[in-house]
């Protein structure tokens, strides 16, 4: 039945062309007259006819993504992101502001949103470089401080269509608090070995507060904070002062991000059901991650989520204890990798479950209240 439904969905969905686009590059400057003529230097990577500086854009429209850099980092540290996404048909714009030791998170958030506004304006301007090239559906992204700023931008501008962040950091004003006003699709990446912005105090509270009907939290097992990007000396210096260190290589961490990010963007921004189903299949089977989500991409395949759920389960991977933070009375069910039911428990509020007696391995859980269900994967150390 699921195969039949998927076939029907593919007929009505319009996925992006499978071609790999060349990467064009443009450096320019925007001026925000509403903020005392604030100057915003930007770097733009876009699908092009041929690779190179100021190359002609490819003949199509592309979803724009504004990406915020990490603390004292630069746009150039994220070639892993644009080299993955631009060939798939996305445009990446990087504001080069707030790179100092005392950045304004709020100003950076406004810069991210302004970049998207400018690109949409260029789509309608017959004299602009990107005339007729910018799709309506857009996304705000970022890493570390830039991830927190992306959360702020999404909360300040509900017209932004989606949010995706890598090891997002808490900001001032608070990204955690701002998440409670966000209802668009969201993808939150975390690293289980992130000692700079641990998930428990940064990404998990953001995920928990999001009011999105479709949100996904992906924790990359063994991943670190700085390996979300290319090598950056300043980020790396901060990371060597804390522990744990990463258990996987930078290339392995990037490969996991690439497995999910492009598929999620295509499903969320382009209603590409084929990519959405590939995302669904990967997330259930991937031993390199743990996850929580309240939806599936292309939900008509039969998954129901707890709308605007504030449920979180942590830590993940777990050692001896598992903590639940659950708003409504729910039933928790735990299965092993073969699908065998191991445990059923009624849960509410904040509760702790002793898992010390379970063997190491991968487990799947569901948390259900009447008529709805939240699913996730758990790794027991």
Short mmCIF file of C-alpha atoms in Angstrom, two decimals:
data_model
loop_
_atom_site.label_atom_id
_atom_site.label_comp_id
_atom_site.label_asym_id
_atom_site.label_seq_id
_atom_site.Cartn_x
_atom_site.Cartn_y
_atom_site.Cartn_z
CA UNK A 1 0.00 0.00 0.00
CA UNK A 2 2.83 2.39 0.87
CA UNK A 3 4.41 1.74 -2.54
CA UNK A 4 1.13 2.59 -4.29
CA UNK A 5 0.77 5.81 -2.32
CA UNK A 6 4.35 6.80 -3.11
CA UNK A 7 3.78 6.21 -6.82
CA UNK A 8 0.72 8.46 -6.74
CA UNK A 9 2.60 11.15 -4.85
CA UNK A 10 5.42 11.16 -7.37
CA UNK A 11 2.86 11.84 -10.11
CA UNK A 12 1.55 14.96 -8.39
CA UNK A 13 4.83 16.27 -6.95
CA UNK A 14 7.29 18.17 -9.12
CA UNK A 15 10.82 17.35 -8.00
CA UNK A 16 13.79 19.53 -8.95
CA UNK A 17 15.74 18.37 -11.95
CA UNK A 18 18.37 15.79 -11.11
CA UNK A 19 21.02 17.70 -13.08
CA UNK A 20 24.08 19.00 -11.25
CA UNK A 21 24.42 22.73 -11.79
CA UNK A 22 27.73 24.56 -12.10
CA UNK A 23 28.59 26.92 -9.23
CA UNK A 24 28.65 30.64 -9.94
CA UNK A 25 30.01 33.19 -7.46
CA UNK A 26 29.16 36.84 -6.93
CA UNK A 27 30.43 39.33 -4.33
CA UNK A 28 28.25 42.37 -3.76
CA UNK A 29 27.04 44.83 -1.13
CA UNK A 30 23.53 45.55 0.10
CA UNK A 31 22.40 48.65 1.97
CA UNK A 32 19.58 48.51 4.50
CA UNK A 33 18.16 52.04 4.52
CA UNK A 34 15.81 51.14 7.38
CA UNK A 35 18.82 50.63 9.69
CA UNK A 36 20.76 53.86 9.11
CA UNK A 37 22.03 52.69 5.71
CA UNK A 38 23.70 49.63 7.23
CA UNK A 39 26.16 48.11 4.77
CA UNK A 40 26.00 44.35 4.32
CA UNK A 41 28.75 42.76 2.24
CA UNK A 42 27.67 39.37 0.92
CA UNK A 43 29.03 36.37 -0.92
CA UNK A 44 26.56 34.54 -3.16
CA UNK A 45 26.93 31.05 -4.64
CA UNK A 46 24.31 30.11 -7.18
CA UNK A 47 23.44 27.60 -9.93
CA UNK A 48 25.11 28.85 -13.09
CA UNK A 49 25.51 28.03 -16.76
CA UNK A 50 29.26 27.63 -16.21
CA UNK A 51 31.40 27.79 -13.09
CA UNK A 52 33.15 31.01 -12.19
CA UNK A 53 32.95 34.61 -11.06
CA UNK A 54 29.80 36.45 -12.12
CA UNK A 55 28.82 33.55 -14.39
CA UNK A 56 25.36 33.73 -15.93
CA UNK A 57 22.72 32.13 -13.68
CA UNK A 58 21.22 28.88 -14.95
CA UNK A 59 17.87 29.06 -16.70
CA UNK A 60 15.54 28.24 -13.80
CA UNK A 61 14.37 29.59 -10.45
CA UNK A 62 16.12 28.55 -7.25
CA UNK A 63 15.19 28.63 -3.56
CA UNK A 64 17.43 31.15 -1.76
CA UNK A 65 19.10 30.22 1.53
CA UNK A 66 20.65 32.84 3.82
CA UNK A 67 23.44 31.28 5.91
CA UNK A 68 24.93 32.74 9.09
CA UNK A 69 28.56 32.04 10.04
CA UNK A 70 29.76 31.01 13.49
CA UNK A 71 31.38 33.24 16.13
CA UNK A 72 34.60 34.89 14.77
CA UNK A 73 34.30 32.65 11.72
CA UNK A 74 33.89 33.68 8.09
CA UNK A 75 31.72 32.66 5.17
CA UNK A 76 34.67 30.84 3.55
CA UNK A 77 34.50 28.12 6.24
CA UNK A 78 31.30 26.75 4.70
CA UNK A 79 32.33 25.53 1.28
CA UNK A 80 31.06 22.11 2.36
CA UNK A 81 27.57 23.63 2.43
CA UNK A 82 27.55 25.54 -0.84
CA UNK A 83 29.45 22.83 -2.73
CA UNK A 84 26.77 20.35 -1.67
CA UNK A 85 23.64 22.47 -2.16
CA UNK A 86 24.30 24.72 -5.17
CA UNK A 87 24.72 21.81 -7.64
CA UNK A 88 21.32 20.57 -6.41
CA UNK A 89 19.70 23.87 -7.37
CA UNK A 90 19.86 26.09 -4.27
CA UNK A 91 21.26 29.60 -3.98
CA UNK A 92 23.39 30.36 -0.90
CA UNK A 93 23.96 33.91 0.36
CA UNK A 94 26.42 34.63 3.18
CA UNK A 95 26.37 38.01 4.95
CA UNK A 96 29.90 38.94 6.08
CA UNK A 97 28.81 41.06 9.03
CA UNK A 98 29.29 40.58 12.80
CA UNK A 99 32.64 38.80 12.59
CA UNK A 100 34.23 40.51 15.61
CA UNK A 101 34.59 39.61 19.26
CA UNK A 102 31.43 41.46 20.32
CA UNK A 103 28.85 40.62 17.64
CA UNK A 104 25.24 41.76 17.74
CA UNK A 105 23.16 38.63 17.35
CA UNK A 106 20.03 40.64 16.68
CA UNK A 107 21.70 42.70 13.94
CA UNK A 108 23.06 39.52 12.37
CA UNK A 109 19.58 37.98 12.38
CA UNK A 110 18.22 41.07 10.64
CA UNK A 111 21.03 40.84 8.08
CA UNK A 112 20.07 37.26 7.24
CA UNK A 113 16.44 38.21 6.71
CA UNK A 114 17.40 41.31 4.70
CA UNK A 115 19.51 39.18 2.35
CA UNK A 116 16.45 37.11 1.48
CA UNK A 117 14.34 40.24 1.04
CA UNK A 118 16.89 41.67 -1.39
CA UNK A 119 17.01 38.49 -3.45
CA UNK A 120 13.23 38.37 -3.74
CA UNK A 121 13.28 42.01 -4.86
CA UNK A 122 15.89 41.20 -7.51
CA UNK A 123 13.65 38.45 -8.85
CA UNK A 124 11.17 41.19 -9.85
CA UNK A 125 13.72 43.77 -11.05
CA UNK A 126 14.32 43.54 -14.78
CA UNK A 127 17.75 45.15 -14.38
CA UNK A 128 18.94 42.90 -11.56
CA UNK A 129 21.47 40.08 -11.86
CA UNK A 130 18.99 37.54 -10.48
CA UNK A 131 15.93 38.77 -12.37
CA UNK A 132 13.48 35.89 -12.71
CA UNK A 133 15.81 33.47 -10.88
CA UNK A 134 14.62 33.44 -7.25
CA UNK A 135 11.95 31.00 -6.07
CA UNK A 136 9.40 32.17 -3.51
CA UNK A 137 10.13 29.42 -0.95
CA UNK A 138 13.25 30.27 1.05
CA UNK A 139 15.21 29.15 4.10
CA UNK A 140 17.38 30.69 6.79
CA UNK A 141 20.35 28.62 7.97
CA UNK A 142 23.42 28.97 10.11
CA UNK A 143 26.12 27.35 12.22
CA UNK A 144 26.79 28.00 15.90
CA UNK A 145 26.16 31.73 16.52
CA UNK A 146 24.82 31.94 12.98
CA UNK A 147 22.43 29.11 13.75
CA UNK A 148 21.09 31.00 16.74
CA UNK A 149 20.80 34.12 14.59
CA UNK A 150 18.88 32.09 12.01
CA UNK A 151 16.39 31.10 14.71
CA UNK A 152 16.01 34.79 15.62
CA UNK A 153 15.51 35.70 11.95
CA UNK A 154 12.83 33.05 11.49
CA UNK A 155 11.01 34.27 14.59
CA UNK A 156 11.15 37.90 13.46
CA UNK A 157 10.08 37.15 9.89
CA UNK A 158 7.28 34.55 9.71
CA UNK A 159 7.29 34.88 5.91
CA UNK A 160 10.55 32.87 5.83
CA UNK A 161 9.51 29.40 4.70
CA UNK A 162 11.93 27.09 6.55
CA UNK A 163 14.69 26.89 9.16
CA UNK A 164 17.76 24.62 9.21
CA UNK A 165 20.64 24.97 11.67
CA UNK A 166 23.94 23.26 12.47
CA UNK A 167 24.93 23.15 16.16
CA UNK A 168 22.97 26.33 16.82
CA UNK A 169 24.15 28.35 19.82
CA UNK A 170 22.05 30.22 22.34
CA UNK A 171 22.10 33.95 21.61
CA UNK A 172 21.17 37.31 23.10
CA UNK A 173 18.27 37.87 22.61
CA UNK A 174 17.50 34.23 23.29
CA UNK A 175 17.18 31.86 20.34
CA UNK A 176 15.65 29.30 22.71
CA UNK A 177 12.87 31.72 23.65
CA UNK A 178 12.44 32.89 20.05
CA UNK A 179 11.82 29.33 18.88
CA UNK A 180 8.42 29.36 20.57
CA UNK A 181 7.16 31.78 17.91
CA UNK A 182 8.34 29.69 14.93
CA UNK A 183 5.89 27.40 13.13
CA UNK A 184 7.66 26.70 9.80
CA UNK A 185 9.35 23.37 8.94
CA UNK A 186 12.63 23.03 10.84
CA UNK A 187 15.69 20.76 10.75
CA UNK A 188 18.02 20.90 13.75
CA UNK A 189 21.46 19.25 13.54
CA UNK A 190 23.52 18.54 16.66
CA UNK A 191 26.73 16.70 17.44
CA UNK A 192 26.76 14.21 20.31
CA UNK A 193 30.36 15.25 21.12
CA UNK A 194 29.76 19.00 20.83
CA UNK A 195 31.52 20.51 23.85
CA UNK A 196 31.07 24.14 22.75
CA UNK A 197 27.29 24.23 22.35
CA UNK A 198 26.04 20.99 23.94
CA UNK A 199 22.68 19.87 22.60
CA UNK A 200 21.13 19.73 26.07
CA UNK A 201 21.44 23.49 26.59
CA UNK A 202 21.33 24.74 23.00
CA UNK A 203 19.73 22.72 20.19
CA UNK A 204 17.37 20.56 22.24
CA UNK A 205 15.65 23.54 23.94
CA UNK A 206 15.25 25.17 20.52
CA UNK A 207 13.72 21.98 19.13
CA UNK A 208 11.46 21.61 22.14
CA UNK A 209 10.14 25.18 21.88
CA UNK A 210 9.52 25.14 18.13
CA UNK A 211 5.82 25.29 17.32
CA UNK A 212 6.34 23.66 13.93
CA UNK A 213 3.94 21.01 12.68
CA UNK A 214 6.98 19.42 11.04
CA UNK A 215 10.30 19.53 12.89
CA UNK A 216 13.23 17.11 12.98
CA UNK A 217 16.18 16.87 15.37
CA UNK A 218 19.21 14.93 14.09
CA UNK A 219 22.13 14.19 16.42
CA UNK A 220 25.23 12.95 14.62
CA UNK A 221 26.93 10.35 16.80
CA UNK A 222 30.52 11.29 17.64
CA UNK A 223 30.24 14.64 15.86
CA UNK A 224 31.80 17.85 17.14
CA UNK A 225 30.90 21.52 16.95
CA UNK A 226 33.62 22.74 14.60
CA UNK A 227 33.42 19.81 12.19
CA UNK A 228 30.04 21.08 10.99
CA UNK A 229 32.12 23.41 8.79
CA UNK A 230 35.45 23.26 7.00
CA UNK A 231 38.56 23.64 9.15
CA UNK A 232 38.68 27.02 10.88
CA UNK A 233 41.61 27.81 13.17
CA UNK A 234 39.68 30.01 15.60
CA UNK A 235 36.86 27.51 16.00
CA UNK A 236 39.33 24.67 16.35
CA UNK A 237 41.26 26.54 19.05
CA UNK A 238 38.08 26.88 21.09
CA UNK A 239 37.26 23.22 20.65
CA UNK A 240 40.59 21.87 21.89
CA UNK A 241 39.96 23.54 25.25
CA UNK A 242 36.94 21.34 26.01
CA UNK A 243 35.89 17.71 25.83
CA UNK A 244 34.79 15.29 24.50
CA UNK A 245 36.73 15.43 21.26
CA UNK A 246 35.11 14.13 18.06
CA UNK A 247 34.91 10.39 17.48
CA UNK A 248 34.44 10.73 13.72
CA UNK A 249 36.34 12.59 11.01
CA UNK A 250 35.30 15.88 9.46
CA UNK A 251 34.63 14.10 6.16
CA UNK A 252 32.38 11.57 7.90
CA UNK A 253 30.47 14.34 9.65
CA UNK A 254 30.00 16.26 6.41
CA UNK A 255 28.75 13.10 4.70
CA UNK A 256 25.99 12.72 7.29
CA UNK A 257 24.92 16.35 6.86
CA UNK A 258 24.84 15.90 3.09
CA UNK A 259 22.73 12.75 3.46
CA UNK A 260 19.87 14.74 4.97
CA UNK A 261 20.15 18.46 4.25
CA UNK A 262 19.55 18.51 0.50
CA UNK A 263 16.74 15.96 0.67
CA UNK A 264 15.03 17.89 3.48
CA UNK A 265 15.31 21.19 1.62
CA UNK A 266 13.86 19.68 -1.55
CA UNK A 267 10.97 18.15 0.35
CA UNK A 268 10.30 21.25 2.45
CA UNK A 269 10.77 23.99 -0.16
CA UNK A 270 9.90 22.20 -3.41
CA UNK A 271 7.39 19.58 -2.26
CA UNK A 272 9.70 17.00 -3.83
CA UNK A 273 8.11 13.81 -2.49
CA UNK A 274 10.76 11.53 -3.95
CA UNK A 275 13.43 13.33 -1.92
CA UNK A 276 11.12 13.34 1.08
CA UNK A 277 10.69 9.58 0.95
CA UNK A 278 14.47 9.14 0.56
CA UNK A 279 14.90 11.27 3.69
CA UNK A 280 12.37 9.13 5.57
CA UNK A 281 14.11 5.89 4.59
CA UNK A 282 17.60 7.19 5.46
CA UNK A 283 16.73 8.54 8.88
CA UNK A 284 15.16 5.27 10.04
CA UNK A 285 18.07 3.08 8.93
CA UNK A 286 21.14 5.26 9.58
CA UNK A 287 23.36 3.99 12.42
CA UNK A 288 25.36 7.24 12.33
CA UNK A 289 22.60 9.33 13.92
CA UNK A 290 19.88 9.48 16.50
CA UNK A 291 16.78 11.56 15.88
CA UNK A 292 13.45 12.92 17.04
CA UNK A 293 10.68 14.26 14.81
CA UNK A 294 6.97 14.93 14.85
CA UNK A 295 6.34 14.33 11.14
CA UNK A 296 7.54 12.59 8.02
CA UNK A 297 8.24 14.31 4.73
CA UNK A 298 5.22 13.74 2.47
CA UNK A 299 3.01 12.90 5.44
CA UNK A 300 0.26 11.28 3.39
CA UNK A 301 2.40 8.13 3.48
CA UNK A 302 0.70 7.42 6.79
CA UNK A 303 2.72 8.99 9.59
CA UNK A 304 1.01 11.29 12.08
CA UNK A 305 2.85 13.63 14.40
CA UNK A 306 2.10 15.44 17.61
CA UNK A 307 1.46 18.91 16.24
CA UNK A 308 3.58 21.57 17.91
CA UNK A 309 4.89 18.96 20.34
CA UNK A 310 7.17 20.06 23.18
CA UNK A 311 8.36 16.49 23.80
CA UNK A 312 12.07 15.73 24.12
CA UNK A 313 13.96 12.56 25.05
CA UNK A 314 17.58 12.87 26.20
CA UNK A 315 20.48 12.15 26.43
CA UNK A 316 20.85 10.36 23.13
CA UNK A 317 23.05 8.27 23.02
CA UNK A 318 22.06 7.13 26.53
CA UNK A 319 24.16 5.29 29.08
CA UNK A 320 22.25 4.39 32.24
CA UNK A 321 19.31 6.82 32.31
CA UNK A 322 16.85 8.29 29.83
CA UNK A 323 14.99 11.50 30.67
CA UNK A 324 11.57 12.40 29.25
CA UNK A 325 10.16 15.91 29.08
CA UNK A 326 6.56 15.38 27.93
CA UNK A 327 3.76 17.92 28.11
CA UNK A 328 0.71 15.65 27.77
CA UNK A 329 -0.06 12.21 29.26
CA UNK A 330 1.42 9.76 26.75
CA UNK A 331 2.38 6.14 26.22
CA UNK A 332 6.06 5.37 25.66
CA UNK A 333 6.89 2.20 23.71
CA UNK A 334 10.42 0.94 23.12
CA UNK A 335 11.36 -1.59 20.40
CA UNK A 336 14.66 -3.20 19.54
CA UNK A 337 16.14 -3.04 16.04
CA UNK A 338 14.19 -6.15 15.00
CA UNK A 339 10.88 -4.53 15.98
CA UNK A 340 10.34 -6.55 19.17
CA UNK A 341 8.43 -4.59 21.84
CA UNK A 342 10.58 -4.31 24.97
CA UNK A 343 8.79 -1.79 27.15
CA UNK A 344 5.50 0.08 27.49
CA UNK A 345 5.23 2.91 30.02
CA UNK A 346 2.81 5.76 30.72
CA UNK A 347 4.71 9.03 30.99
CA UNK A 348 4.05 12.72 31.65
CA UNK A 349 6.01 15.80 32.68
CA UNK A 350 9.70 15.09 33.42
CA UNK A 351 10.52 11.46 34.21
CA UNK A 352 13.67 9.34 34.31
CA UNK A 353 13.85 5.79 32.97
CA UNK A 354 16.59 3.37 34.01
CA UNK A 355 18.03 1.80 30.84
CA UNK A 356 21.19 0.38 32.41
CA UNK A 357 19.90 -3.16 31.93
CA UNK A 358 19.43 -2.86 28.16
CA UNK A 359 22.24 -4.11 25.89
CA UNK A 360 24.17 -1.61 23.80
CA UNK A 361 22.65 -1.01 20.39
CA UNK A 362 19.98 0.82 18.41
CA UNK A 363 16.39 1.09 19.64
CA UNK A 364 13.28 2.73 18.25
CA UNK A 365 10.69 4.46 20.40
CA UNK A 366 7.24 5.95 19.98
CA UNK A 367 5.43 8.39 22.25
CA UNK A 368 1.70 8.59 21.64
CA UNK A 369 -1.26 10.46 22.98
CA UNK A 370 -4.78 9.82 21.59
CA UNK A 371 -4.61 9.60 17.80
CA UNK A 372 -1.08 10.96 17.39
CA UNK A 373 2.45 9.63 17.58
CA UNK A 374 6.03 10.90 17.81
CA UNK A 375 8.82 8.57 16.68
CA UNK A 376 12.55 8.51 17.25
CA UNK A 377 15.69 6.43 17.35
CA UNK A 378 17.79 5.86 20.46
CA UNK A 379 21.35 4.60 20.82
CA UNK A 380 22.21 2.77 24.05
CA UNK A 381 25.92 2.96 24.84
#
